[in-house]
């Protein structure tokens, strides 16, 4: 009986250690991927070439944008294609052919479980807050006009509207059953 308790206790202890290590592994993996992207960005900005074994292509790196929302201390990279791999690293463009300052520039991101990652604090923005979408040479400034909770199938919010230049930011609610949609109206381009 005593041996059975020791074996069961050991199994539970090992299972607990494994369960605790899973988030740590994902955190380590995410940090590694972000660091690789930052190193690639640094090489390109210094005029150097990417090594043959680089995790990202030249085209992927030169298409990276930066999204800033000062009111929630958000400063995140935006990759130009939405894939599960890209979403695990950064925010992503929902439409690959979109250009800042034209139509409805749509960006998606995971909610994240940490306060400084992805769109974890997106629901904390307010109407009137500024959004900055930075390219290597220009900054596109938007002002938040609407924050709403929508159903996952409400994709019409991403469509271009005639005569409107805007930005749409999308993430999940905490439950994951609905989406938080933040709309912003284009104000100006600087740089």
Coordinates of C-alpha atoms in Angstrom, one line a residue:
X1 CA 0.0 0.0 0.0
X2 CA 2.8 2.4 0.9
X3 CA 4.6 1.6 -2.4
X4 CA 1.4 2.4 -4.4
X5 CA 1.1 5.8 -2.7
X6 CA 4.7 6.6 -3.5
X7 CA 4.2 5.6 -7.1
X8 CA 1.0 7.6 -7.4
X9 CA 2.6 10.6 -5.7
X10 CA 5.6 10.4 -8.0
X11 CA 3.3 10.2 -11.1
X12 CA 1.3 13.2 -10.0
X13 CA 4.5 15.1 -9.2
X14 CA 6.0 14.4 -12.6
X15 CA 2.7 15.3 -14.3
X16 CA 2.6 18.6 -12.5
X17 CA 6.2 19.3 -13.5
X18 CA 5.4 18.6 -17.1
X19 CA 2.2 20.8 -17.0
X20 CA 4.2 23.6 -15.5
X21 CA 7.0 23.3 -18.1
X22 CA 4.7 23.6 -21.1
X23 CA 4.1 27.4 -20.7
X24 CA 7.8 27.9 -20.0
X25 CA 8.6 26.1 -23.2
X26 CA 6.2 28.2 -25.2
X27 CA 7.6 31.4 -23.7
X28 CA 11.2 30.3 -24.5
X29 CA 10.1 29.4 -28.1
X30 CA 8.3 32.8 -28.6
X31 CA 11.3 34.7 -27.2
X32 CA 13.6 32.8 -29.6
X33 CA 11.4 33.6 -32.6
X34 CA 11.0 37.3 -31.8
X35 CA 14.8 37.6 -31.3
X36 CA 15.4 36.0 -34.7
X37 CA 13.0 38.5 -36.3
X38 CA 14.6 41.4 -34.5
X39 CA 18.1 40.2 -35.5
X40 CA 16.9 39.9 -39.2
X41 CA 15.4 43.4 -39.0
X42 CA 18.7 44.8 -37.6
X43 CA 20.8 43.2 -40.3
X44 CA 18.5 44.6 -43.0
X45 CA 18.5 48.1 -41.5
X46 CA 22.3 48.0 -41.3
X47 CA 22.5 47.1 -45.0
X48 CA 23.7 43.6 -44.3
X49 CA 22.4 40.4 -46.0
X50 CA 20.5 37.7 -44.2
X51 CA 22.4 34.4 -43.6
X52 CA 21.3 31.4 -45.6
X53 CA 19.9 29.8 -42.5
X54 CA 17.8 32.8 -41.5
X55 CA 14.3 32.0 -40.1
X56 CA 12.8 34.7 -42.3
X57 CA 13.2 35.7 -45.9
X58 CA 14.3 39.2 -47.1
X59 CA 10.8 39.8 -48.4
X60 CA 9.2 38.9 -45.0
X61 CA 11.6 41.1 -43.1
X62 CA 11.3 44.2 -45.3
X63 CA 7.5 43.9 -45.1
X64 CA 7.4 44.1 -41.2
X65 CA 5.5 47.0 -39.8
X66 CA 5.2 48.3 -36.2
X67 CA 2.0 49.0 -34.5
X68 CA 1.9 51.5 -31.6
X69 CA -0.9 52.4 -29.2
X70 CA 0.6 54.6 -26.5
X71 CA -2.5 54.6 -24.3
X72 CA -2.0 50.9 -23.5
X73 CA 1.8 50.8 -23.9
X74 CA 1.6 48.6 -27.0
X75 CA 4.5 48.4 -29.5
X76 CA 4.4 45.2 -31.6
X77 CA 5.7 44.0 -34.9
X78 CA 3.1 43.3 -37.7
X79 CA 4.0 40.5 -40.1
X80 CA 2.4 40.7 -43.6
X81 CA 0.8 37.3 -43.6
X82 CA -1.6 35.6 -41.2
X83 CA -0.5 32.1 -40.4
X84 CA -0.5 30.2 -37.1
X85 CA 3.3 30.4 -36.9
X86 CA 3.2 34.2 -37.6
X87 CA 0.4 34.7 -35.0
X88 CA 2.5 33.0 -32.4
X89 CA 5.3 35.5 -33.0
X90 CA 3.6 38.8 -33.6
X91 CA 0.5 40.6 -34.9
X92 CA -0.4 39.9 -38.6
X93 CA -2.0 41.6 -41.5
X94 CA -5.3 39.9 -42.4
X95 CA -5.1 40.9 -46.1
X96 CA -1.7 40.4 -47.7
X97 CA -2.3 43.0 -50.5
X98 CA -3.2 45.8 -48.2
X99 CA -1.2 49.0 -47.8
X100 CA -1.2 51.4 -44.9
X101 CA -3.3 54.6 -45.5
X102 CA -5.5 52.8 -48.1
X103 CA -8.9 51.2 -47.5
X104 CA -9.3 49.2 -44.3
X105 CA -6.0 48.1 -43.0
X106 CA -6.8 45.0 -40.9
X107 CA -4.6 43.5 -38.2
X108 CA -5.2 40.4 -36.1
X109 CA -3.4 39.2 -33.0
X110 CA -3.8 36.7 -30.2
X111 CA -5.0 37.9 -26.9
X112 CA -2.0 36.6 -25.1
X113 CA -1.8 35.7 -21.5
X114 CA 0.9 38.3 -20.5
X115 CA 0.3 42.0 -20.3
X116 CA 3.0 42.9 -22.8
X117 CA 2.3 40.5 -25.6
X118 CA 0.2 40.7 -28.7
X119 CA -3.3 42.2 -28.1
X120 CA -3.6 41.3 -24.5
X121 CA -4.6 44.9 -23.5
X122 CA -6.5 45.9 -26.7
X123 CA -9.8 45.9 -24.9
X124 CA -8.5 48.6 -22.6
X125 CA -8.3 51.3 -25.4
X126 CA -10.7 54.1 -25.5
X127 CA -12.5 56.0 -28.3
X128 CA -10.2 58.9 -29.2
X129 CA -6.9 57.1 -28.5
X130 CA -4.3 57.3 -31.3
X131 CA -2.9 54.3 -33.2
X132 CA 0.4 54.6 -35.1
X133 CA 1.3 52.2 -37.9
X134 CA 5.0 52.6 -38.7
X135 CA 6.7 51.7 -41.9
X136 CA 10.5 52.1 -42.4
X137 CA 9.9 55.6 -43.8
X138 CA 6.4 56.8 -42.7
X139 CA 4.0 56.8 -39.8
X140 CA 0.3 56.4 -40.5
X141 CA -1.8 58.0 -37.7
X142 CA -5.3 56.8 -36.9
X143 CA -7.8 57.7 -34.1
X144 CA -10.0 55.1 -32.5
X145 CA -13.7 55.6 -33.4
X146 CA -15.3 52.4 -32.2
X147 CA -14.7 49.4 -29.9
X148 CA -17.2 46.5 -30.2
X149 CA -17.6 42.8 -29.5
X150 CA -18.5 40.8 -32.6
X151 CA -19.1 37.2 -33.5
X152 CA -16.2 35.3 -35.2
X153 CA -18.2 35.1 -38.5
X154 CA -18.8 38.9 -38.6
X155 CA -16.0 39.4 -41.2
X156 CA -17.8 42.3 -42.9
X157 CA -16.0 44.5 -40.4
X158 CA -12.8 43.9 -42.4
X159 CA -14.2 45.1 -45.7
X160 CA -13.1 48.3 -47.4
X161 CA -15.7 51.0 -47.3
X162 CA -16.0 53.4 -50.3
X163 CA -14.3 56.7 -49.5
X164 CA -13.0 55.6 -46.0
X165 CA -9.4 55.0 -44.9
X166 CA -9.4 53.2 -41.6
X167 CA -7.7 50.5 -39.5
X168 CA -9.3 47.5 -37.8
X169 CA -7.7 45.6 -35.0
X170 CA -9.1 42.2 -34.1
X171 CA -8.5 39.8 -31.1
X172 CA -10.4 37.3 -29.1
X173 CA -12.4 38.0 -26.0
X174 CA -11.1 36.3 -22.9
X175 CA -13.5 33.4 -23.4
X176 CA -12.4 33.0 -27.0
X177 CA -16.0 32.8 -28.2
X178 CA -16.3 36.3 -29.6
X179 CA -13.9 39.0 -31.0
X180 CA -12.9 42.4 -29.8
X181 CA -12.9 44.8 -32.9
X182 CA -11.3 48.2 -32.7
X183 CA -11.9 50.6 -35.5
X184 CA -9.8 53.7 -36.2
X185 CA -10.1 56.5 -38.7
X186 CA -7.1 57.7 -40.7
X187 CA -5.8 61.1 -39.7
X188 CA -2.5 61.8 -41.3
X189 CA 0.8 60.4 -42.5
X190 CA 4.1 61.7 -41.1
X191 CA 7.7 61.1 -41.8

